[in-house]
Amino acid sequence: MELQQNFELFHLPLSARPGKTKSERLDSRVSALEKYLLICAFVVAAVGAANDICSRRIPNWLTYGGLVAALAVRCAAWGWPGLKTGFFGVLLAGGLFYILFLLGGMGGGDAKLMAAVGAWAGSAQALAILIAAAIAGGVLAIAYMVFNRRMCQTLRNTLELVRHHVTSGPRPHPSLNIGEPNSTRVPYGLAIAMGTLYCASNAFWWR
């Protein structure tokens, strides 16, 4: 009986066979393309992390070039809706880092790298990458403090920064800021790459 049903189904026209609708197939293709854009986001983040670790700088050709390329790909694939999603990804992912940059707590290259990653990831994944990168950055910072035995000094600096911003507003601290030559910092490009890798892996293998 089952063999006969399969035989009859085989001879049905393609349009009459049960399966995904045209809309469902389109959604599936869009979802697949978004996953590959996450891979592009990770590649950009990984190159930025390598530069950040080796030279403590993230080049503009990577950040600006990656951002423009991402918006161009999204526009070519989905038109204005895709471009809008990319812009929202830039604002969401890069916006918070830009605020931290203005406060003196984040490098400009880190903020631009996060914006480029957000352009590739789009608004749907930008927040997840932002949270994952923040967690990775916290883990790296704790590891750095333990390795260099700077836990107490870092806690004192954190309290001083809080006091400064409460009394002086968003103005950067005169000595505790990323631009101070003697300041030490964690290569945050690595944290961005780790957060992006987590979200890309989650999209491919855990869903």
One Martini backbone bead per residue (centre of mass of N, CA, C, O) as a GRO file, in nm:
protein
  207
    1MET     BB    1   0.059   0.062  -0.022
    2GLU     BB    2   0.302   0.253   0.011
    3LEU     BB    3   0.419   0.205  -0.273
    4GLN     BB    4   0.174   0.320  -0.427
    5GLN     BB    5   0.186   0.607  -0.307
    6ASN     BB    6   0.471   0.674  -0.410
    7PHE     BB    7   0.407   0.634  -0.712
    8GLU     BB    8   0.185   0.853  -0.729
    9LEU     BB    9   0.363   1.089  -0.630
   10PHE     BB   10   0.575   1.081  -0.862
   11HIS     BB   11   0.338   1.154  -1.092
   12LEU     BB   12   0.317   1.419  -0.991
   13PRO     BB   13   0.327   1.728  -1.008
   14LEU     BB   14   0.529   1.953  -0.863
   15SER     BB   15   0.293   2.150  -0.772
   16ALA     BB   16   0.134   1.895  -0.618
   17ARG     BB   17   0.344   1.851  -0.421
   18PRO     BB   18   0.441   1.813  -0.123
   19GLY     BB   19   0.566   2.100   0.069
   20LYS     BB   20   0.717   2.373   0.019
   21THR     BB   21   0.668   2.680  -0.024
   22LYS     BB   22   0.773   2.954  -0.179
   23SER     BB   23   0.809   3.119   0.083
   24GLU     BB   24   0.974   2.904   0.237
   25ARG     BB   25   1.208   2.887   0.034
   26LEU     BB   26   1.290   3.185   0.058
   27ASP     BB   27   1.347   3.186   0.362
   28SER     BB   28   1.571   2.973   0.345
   29ARG     BB   29   1.764   3.138   0.163
   30VAL     BB   30   1.792   3.380   0.349
   31SER     BB   31   1.904   3.225   0.592
   32ALA     BB   32   2.156   3.116   0.447
   33LEU     BB   33   2.281   3.392   0.376
   34GLU     BB   34   2.305   3.500   0.666
   35LYS     BB   35   2.513   3.290   0.753
   36TYR     BB   36   2.738   3.383   0.549
   37LEU     BB   37   2.755   3.670   0.666
   38LEU     BB   38   2.869   3.575   0.938
   39ILE     BB   39   3.133   3.475   0.820
   40CYS     BB   40   3.224   3.752   0.720
   41ALA     BB   41   3.225   3.881   0.999
   42PHE     BB   42   3.446   3.695   1.114
   43VAL     BB   43   3.673   3.763   0.920
   44VAL     BB   44   3.692   4.058   0.995
   45ALA     BB   45   3.740   4.010   1.301
   46ALA     BB   46   3.997   3.832   1.273
   47VAL     BB   47   4.175   4.041   1.133
   48GLY     BB   48   4.146   4.252   1.355
   49ALA     BB   49   4.264   4.078   1.584
   50ALA     BB   50   4.544   4.031   1.463
   51ASN     BB   51   4.621   4.333   1.453
   52ASP     BB   52   4.573   4.396   1.755
   53ILE     BB   53   4.785   4.198   1.867
   54CYS     BB   54   5.041   4.286   1.691
   55SER     BB   55   4.984   4.636   1.672
   56ARG     BB   56   4.737   4.783   1.818
   57ARG     BB   57   4.577   4.783   1.535
   58ILE     BB   58   4.298   4.889   1.321
   59PRO     BB   59   4.237   4.913   1.006
   60ASN     BB   60   4.055   5.108   0.785
   61TRP     BB   61   4.031   4.916   0.541
   62LEU     BB   62   3.868   4.708   0.706
   63THR     BB   63   3.632   4.870   0.829
   64TYR     BB   64   3.532   5.039   0.587
   65GLY     BB   65   3.537   4.813   0.376
   66GLY     BB   66   3.350   4.615   0.527
   67LEU     BB   67   3.103   4.801   0.547
   68VAL     BB   68   3.057   4.860   0.246
   69ALA     BB   69   3.039   4.566   0.150
   70ALA     BB   70   2.795   4.484   0.321
   71LEU     BB   71   2.592   4.691   0.207
   72ALA     BB   72   2.618   4.600  -0.088
   73VAL     BB   73   2.524   4.308  -0.051
   74ARG     BB   74   2.247   4.372   0.075
   75CYS     BB   75   2.142   4.542  -0.161
   76ALA     BB   76   2.171   4.319  -0.382
   77ALA     BB   77   1.986   4.102  -0.235
   78TRP     BB   78   1.734   4.317  -0.092
   79GLY     BB   79   1.780   4.604  -0.097
   80TRP     BB   80   1.649   4.822   0.115
   81PRO     BB   81   1.599   4.619   0.348
   82GLY     BB   82   1.897   4.525   0.365
   83LEU     BB   83   2.021   4.805   0.415
   84LYS     BB   84   1.866   4.865   0.675
   85THR     BB   85   1.974   4.626   0.839
   86GLY     BB   86   2.269   4.716   0.823
   87PHE     BB   87   2.238   4.992   0.962
   88PHE     BB   88   2.127   4.879   1.229
   89GLY     BB   89   2.380   4.713   1.289
   90VAL     BB   90   2.571   4.951   1.312
   91LEU     BB   91   2.422   5.106   1.540
   92LEU     BB   92   2.412   4.874   1.749
   93ALA     BB   93   2.715   4.781   1.755
   94GLY     BB   94   2.867   5.074   1.733
   95GLY     BB   95   2.729   5.270   1.933
   96LEU     BB   96   2.837   5.180   2.213
   97PHE     BB   97   3.139   5.195   2.137
   98TYR     BB   98   3.135   5.499   2.074
   99ILE     BB   99   3.067   5.591   2.357
  100LEU     BB  100   3.320   5.466   2.488
  101PHE     BB  101   3.516   5.633   2.318
  102LEU     BB  102   3.425   5.914   2.427
  103LEU     BB  103   3.506   5.815   2.732
  104GLY     BB  104   3.795   5.650   2.696
  105GLY     BB  105   3.728   5.309   2.692
  106MET     BB  106   3.778   5.303   2.369
  107GLY     BB  107   3.873   5.229   2.068
  108GLY     BB  108   3.822   5.327   1.747
  109GLY     BB  109   3.877   5.051   1.610
  110ASP     BB  110   3.670   4.889   1.771
  111ALA     BB  111   3.418   5.046   1.681
  112LYS     BB  112   3.457   4.999   1.373
  113LEU     BB  113   3.459   4.692   1.381
  114MET     BB  114   3.174   4.659   1.502
  115ALA     BB  115   3.028   4.800   1.269
  116ALA     BB  116   3.114   4.601   1.046
  117VAL     BB  117   2.992   4.351   1.175
  118GLY     BB  118   2.699   4.464   1.184
  119ALA     BB  119   2.663   4.485   0.876
  120TRP     BB  120   2.681   4.178   0.825
  121ALA     BB  121   2.475   4.072   1.049
  122GLY     BB  122   2.272   4.260   1.142
  123SER     BB  123   2.012   4.323   1.355
  124ALA     BB  124   1.952   4.021   1.444
  125GLN     BB  125   2.281   3.977   1.547
  126ALA     BB  126   2.414   4.225   1.687
  127LEU     BB  127   2.331   4.188   1.985
  128ALA     BB  128   2.457   3.909   2.028
  129ILE     BB  129   2.747   3.998   1.965
  130LEU     BB  130   2.768   4.217   2.178
  131ILE     BB  131   2.730   4.029   2.423
  132ALA     BB  132   2.953   3.822   2.357
  133ALA     BB  133   3.186   4.031   2.352
  134ALA     BB  134   3.151   4.129   2.644
  135ILE     BB  135   3.207   3.857   2.777
  136ALA     BB  136   3.484   3.809   2.649
  137GLY     BB  137   3.611   4.070   2.759
  138GLY     BB  138   3.579   3.998   3.059
  139VAL     BB  139   3.750   3.741   3.054
  140LEU     BB  140   4.011   3.874   2.947
  141ALA     BB  141   4.043   4.080   3.176
  142ILE     BB  142   4.068   3.878   3.409
  143ALA     BB  143   4.310   3.724   3.294
  144TYR     BB  144   4.497   3.968   3.288
  145MET     BB  145   4.490   4.039   3.591
  146VAL     BB  146   4.596   3.767   3.695
  147PHE     BB  147   4.861   3.749   3.528
  148ASN     BB  148   4.952   4.064   3.627
  149ARG     BB  149   4.859   4.142   3.914
  150ARG     BB  150   4.589   4.377   3.880
  151MET     BB  151   4.329   4.371   4.051
  152CYS     BB  152   4.345   4.607   4.255
  153GLN     BB  153   4.412   4.833   4.055
  154THR     BB  154   4.158   4.798   3.879
  155LEU     BB  155   3.951   4.856   4.100
  156ARG     BB  156   4.051   5.142   4.160
  157ASN     BB  157   4.009   5.252   3.873
  158THR     BB  158   3.705   5.199   3.857
  159LEU     BB  159   3.622   5.381   4.094
  160GLU     BB  160   3.746   5.639   3.973
  161LEU     BB  161   3.570   5.645   3.718
  162VAL     BB  162   3.299   5.664   3.857
  163ARG     BB  163   3.356   5.925   4.011
  164HIS     BB  164   3.419   6.102   3.765
  165HIS     BB  165   3.142   6.065   3.607
  166VAL     BB  166   2.961   6.170   3.836
  167THR     BB  167   3.110   6.462   3.856
  168SER     BB  168   3.193   6.510   3.515
  169GLY     BB  169   3.074   6.312   3.335
  170PRO     BB  170   3.169   6.225   2.996
  171ARG     BB  171   3.443   6.303   3.055
  172PRO     BB  172   3.748   6.217   3.030
  173HIS     BB  173   3.997   6.095   3.188
  174PRO     BB  174   4.317   6.222   3.226
  175SER     BB  175   4.451   5.908   3.275
  176LEU     BB  176   4.197   5.700   3.245
  177ASN     BB  177   4.276   5.614   2.923
  178ILE     BB  178   4.338   5.496   2.601
  179GLY     BB  179   4.543   5.747   2.526
  180GLU     BB  180   4.737   5.667   2.731
  181PRO     BB  181   5.058   5.557   2.707
  182ASN     BB  182   5.058   5.387   3.000
  183SER     BB  183   4.832   5.225   2.921
  184THR     BB  184   4.643   4.930   2.953
  185ARG     BB  185   4.519   4.675   2.719
  186VAL     BB  186   4.284   4.492   2.570
  187PRO     BB  187   4.235   4.314   2.281
  188TYR     BB  188   3.917   4.364   2.159
  189GLY     BB  189   3.920   4.219   1.887
  190LEU     BB  190   3.912   3.935   2.012
  191ALA     BB  191   3.631   3.958   2.142
  192ILE     BB  192   3.478   4.007   1.879
  193ALA     BB  193   3.560   3.741   1.743
  194MET     BB  194   3.440   3.552   1.958
  195GLY     BB  195   3.146   3.651   1.939
  196THR     BB  196   3.112   3.593   1.633
  197LEU     BB  197   3.176   3.291   1.639
  198TYR     BB  198   2.947   3.206   1.821
  199CYS     BB  199   2.710   3.304   1.637
  200ALA     BB  200   2.790   3.145   1.385
  201SER     BB  201   2.781   2.864   1.515
  202ASN     BB  202   2.489   2.879   1.608
  203ALA     BB  203   2.363   2.907   1.318
  204PHE     BB  204   2.482   2.627   1.200
  205TRP     BB  205   2.472   2.396   1.460
  206TRP     BB  206   2.229   2.493   1.686
  207ARG     BB  207   1.957   2.493   1.465
   0.00000   0.00000   0.00000
